[in-house]
Amino acid sequence: MWKFQINSSGETQGWNDNGIQTFRHNILKSLAREIIQNSIDARQNNGGPVRVDFRLERLSKISIPGVDELEARLVAIKSADGKNEGDAHISEMEEAHSCISKSALNVLIISDSNTNGMPYYGEGTSSPLFRYIKATGSSGGSQARAGSHGLGKAAPLASSPLRTIYVSTFWDDEGEIKRHYQGRTRLMSLTTEDGITSGTGYWGTHEYQPLTKLDNTNFDWLKRTVAGSTVAVPGFRTNVKEWSAILAGYIVSEFFAALHTNALEVTIVDSVRQGKAQTYTLNSRTVSNRNKFFKSEFIREEIQNYLNKNDDALSDAEYFYDCLNESDSELIKLIFDVQHLGSVRLRLKILEGAPRKVCLIRRDMKITDNLQTKGGMWSPGHVPPKIKDFCGVIDILSEEGERMIRSMEPPQHDNLSPDNMPEVDREIGRELYRELSQKIRNIVEEYATTEIAQERIVSELSEYFYDDTEFDANAPTVTQEQDPNGRNVISLAPLKARKTSPQNEVAIEDNDDGEGGAGGEDGSGGGGSSGHGGGRGTGTGGTGTKGISQNRIKLQRQRIWKKGNKYRLSAVVDEPFIGNIQVFEVGMIGHELIKIKSTNIGELKRDGVVAVKNDDFVSNKLMLDLEFENAPIGGLTVVASKGEP
């Protein structure tokens, strides 16, 4: 039976729930991470893999425990307290009622095995079942376990309009087999004759306790025969047809380490879809076949359609996965110490086309690939051109270090910030995070910096390159530029620019918006990243149209370097396009177009520009081998724009 406690204080709960909202940004990714993380935490110490099965079934309404009571509750809320909610929340209530009023419901049944299940030792204890069902904001257990905020239980609630789950657990209590069954729902408060009731309800005994047996044979699908736990989500949303493919992609991209080491096996079955059931099997063998998951264009496209934006997580994960291959002769393996973290292991590869990121994993789960700090690792997309393509995986080898990292994670476990730590630990957190980031950067620079023959000061060019900032690899304007010919580095003396008559200039701007540039004497206005006007003089920069083209395309991870007698251009875009690629030499007041003589991809136009089309891209990546009519002397920059070739 469903029970909702009376709030004697008169406190009410609206339809909105912060825990559920936390995981609604990307429900399928959150579901994959939170469910599998909990199962890995409960792994039996027998050396075998944790097995997790996701199975979508269509069950008759009478097979859902307490379904009539739950439906009556929703009807009462809609007709009473729910009327005071906002339009968006009322719409969600309507969706929930429409779902539960059908004769059959989609139920996602998630079961694990080779785990300890969720033991239960009574109300108010720290036992896993109590924490999972009733504790709010509490993870409990070992400080080294993967969870940290105790909010992960809301992830499956977010995947159904009913915001309801049922838990079945089978566990060994010192040789005695025990079983428990309980449900949890998060609706909203309802005013009754007895008072205001809580919005959170529990299915079980009349005293809010879990059941120890199921008398109704309609509920037999919840029973277990081996140790482990089952979490069932009635009303699981299937508005995304290929949810199983997307879920598989996220499991591979987030748990590639656990799959690689045979610590995890996952099966996903969609038996509700029309025709043949869709099945995905993920284990160390299937994931080693790159075409099944890492290189699957189908899965990649479904994820991008689901998010409505580009997502490189799956392709990046393939490179991170390669870093786990200890037998690779090109793998760089280092162990170093960080204060307050202890020993840290970095496995690094210098590999053309790699994403130029280092990924931190903990307990075989990816946490983040953005370890940026000032003076430390660069943020993704801002690695300087002098650094070769690289990828790496880092993990913490001490339990105390894992505890510190865990305390820096948000509820979604997908980032690191000292601000997430208890106040007393934050200063230490900032110090260790800064030291970790700086040491990783130093190692990357040591192994991945392009070889340079010499370095010299060229003050005579300062009139073209005036910049009074200190060197910062992440700054929009960098005072130290690598010669693309690989011969030297030009370090610019910060002298004031002299008046010059620009000829044949083309105004180029960075990808980010900026202010108009200042003009020279007698001129009407200067050029700039969003300015207009090309005259010389002291006029103020304009605020007109941005750049050389109204159809400018933002290039991510843009690199261009010399390769033999040619130059290789590599860049990533949000989506393939039909348009033009132009290369400019940095070295005058403006940037001068360099005519391209030959290209291996695309069509070379008469003006020395390369026309590209959708088929020239591979997974949103463009790579061209170019030959120029005249060898460049200074740095190079690339501009892409949409338009008919």
mmCIF file of N, CA, C and O in Angstrom, residues 242 244-245 268-271 273 275-280 298:
data_model
loop_
_atom_site.group_PDB
_atom_site.id
_atom_site.type_symbol
_atom_site.label_atom_id
_atom_site.label_comp_id
_atom_site.label_asym_id
_atom_site.label_seq_id
_atom_site.Cartn_x
_atom_site.Cartn_y
_atom_site.Cartn_z
ATOM 1 N N GLU A 242 15.279 5.715 -30.184
ATOM 2 C CA GLU A 242 16.530 4.958 -30.072
ATOM 3 C C GLU A 242 17.191 5.187 -28.710
ATOM 4 O O GLU A 242 18.410 5.324 -28.610
ATOM 5 N N SER A 244 17.815 3.137 -26.424
ATOM 6 C CA SER A 244 18.760 2.068 -26.075
ATOM 7 C C SER A 244 20.124 2.317 -26.704
ATOM 8 O O SER A 244 21.168 2.056 -26.083
ATOM 9 N N ALA A 245 20.157 2.831 -27.936
ATOM 10 C CA ALA A 245 21.435 3.143 -28.587
ATOM 11 C C ALA A 245 22.129 4.297 -27.881
ATOM 12 O O ALA A 245 23.355 4.286 -27.678
ATOM 13 N N ILE A 268 21.434 -4.208 -22.730
ATOM 14 C CA ILE A 268 20.289 -3.312 -22.892
ATOM 15 C C ILE A 268 19.328 -3.955 -23.879
ATOM 16 O O ILE A 268 19.720 -4.283 -25.003
ATOM 17 N N VAL A 269 18.084 -4.135 -23.460
ATOM 18 C CA VAL A 269 17.085 -4.776 -24.321
ATOM 19 C C VAL A 269 15.837 -3.905 -24.362
ATOM 20 O O VAL A 269 15.246 -3.579 -23.320
ATOM 21 N N ASP A 270 15.428 -3.517 -25.557
ATOM 22 C CA ASP A 270 14.169 -2.798 -25.761
ATOM 23 C C ASP A 270 13.202 -3.770 -26.420
ATOM 24 O O ASP A 270 13.217 -3.958 -27.626
ATOM 25 N N SER A 271 12.352 -4.405 -25.619
ATOM 26 C CA SER A 271 11.399 -5.383 -26.149
ATOM 27 C C SER A 271 10.059 -4.746 -26.485
ATOM 28 O O SER A 271 9.126 -5.446 -26.898
ATOM 29 N N ARG A 273 9.722 -1.956 -28.618
ATOM 30 C CA ARG A 273 9.713 -1.397 -29.965
ATOM 31 C C ARG A 273 9.069 -2.368 -30.947
ATOM 32 O O ARG A 273 9.102 -3.588 -30.772
ATOM 33 N N GLY A 275 8.426 -4.727 -34.038
ATOM 34 C CA GLY A 275 9.324 -5.631 -34.726
ATOM 35 C C GLY A 275 10.253 -6.322 -33.758
ATOM 36 O O GLY A 275 9.932 -6.552 -32.597
ATOM 37 N N LYS A 276 11.456 -6.603 -34.207
ATOM 38 C CA LYS A 276 12.431 -7.333 -33.402
ATOM 39 C C LYS A 276 12.973 -6.465 -32.274
ATOM 40 O O LYS A 276 13.251 -5.284 -32.462
ATOM 41 N N ALA A 277 13.118 -7.053 -31.083
ATOM 42 C CA ALA A 277 13.663 -6.331 -29.940
ATOM 43 C C ALA A 277 15.082 -5.863 -30.236
ATOM 44 O O ALA A 277 15.856 -6.560 -30.891
ATOM 45 N N GLN A 278 15.404 -4.666 -29.754
ATOM 46 C CA GLN A 278 16.742 -4.116 -29.933
ATOM 47 C C GLN A 278 17.600 -4.497 -28.734
ATOM 48 O O GLN A 278 17.208 -4.279 -27.589
ATOM 49 N N THR A 279 18.775 -5.073 -28.982
ATOM 50 C CA THR A 279 19.653 -5.523 -27.897
ATOM 51 C C THR A 279 21.066 -5.010 -28.111
ATOM 52 O O THR A 279 21.598 -5.056 -29.223
ATOM 53 N N TYR A 280 21.670 -4.511 -27.031
ATOM 54 C CA TYR A 280 23.079 -4.108 -27.034
ATOM 55 C C TYR A 280 23.786 -4.845 -25.907
ATOM 56 O O TYR A 280 23.304 -4.865 -24.770
ATOM 57 N N PHE A 298 25.838 5.645 -36.308
ATOM 58 C CA PHE A 298 24.426 5.601 -35.907
ATOM 59 C C PHE A 298 24.264 6.076 -34.465
ATOM 60 O O PHE A 298 23.428 6.940 -34.166
#
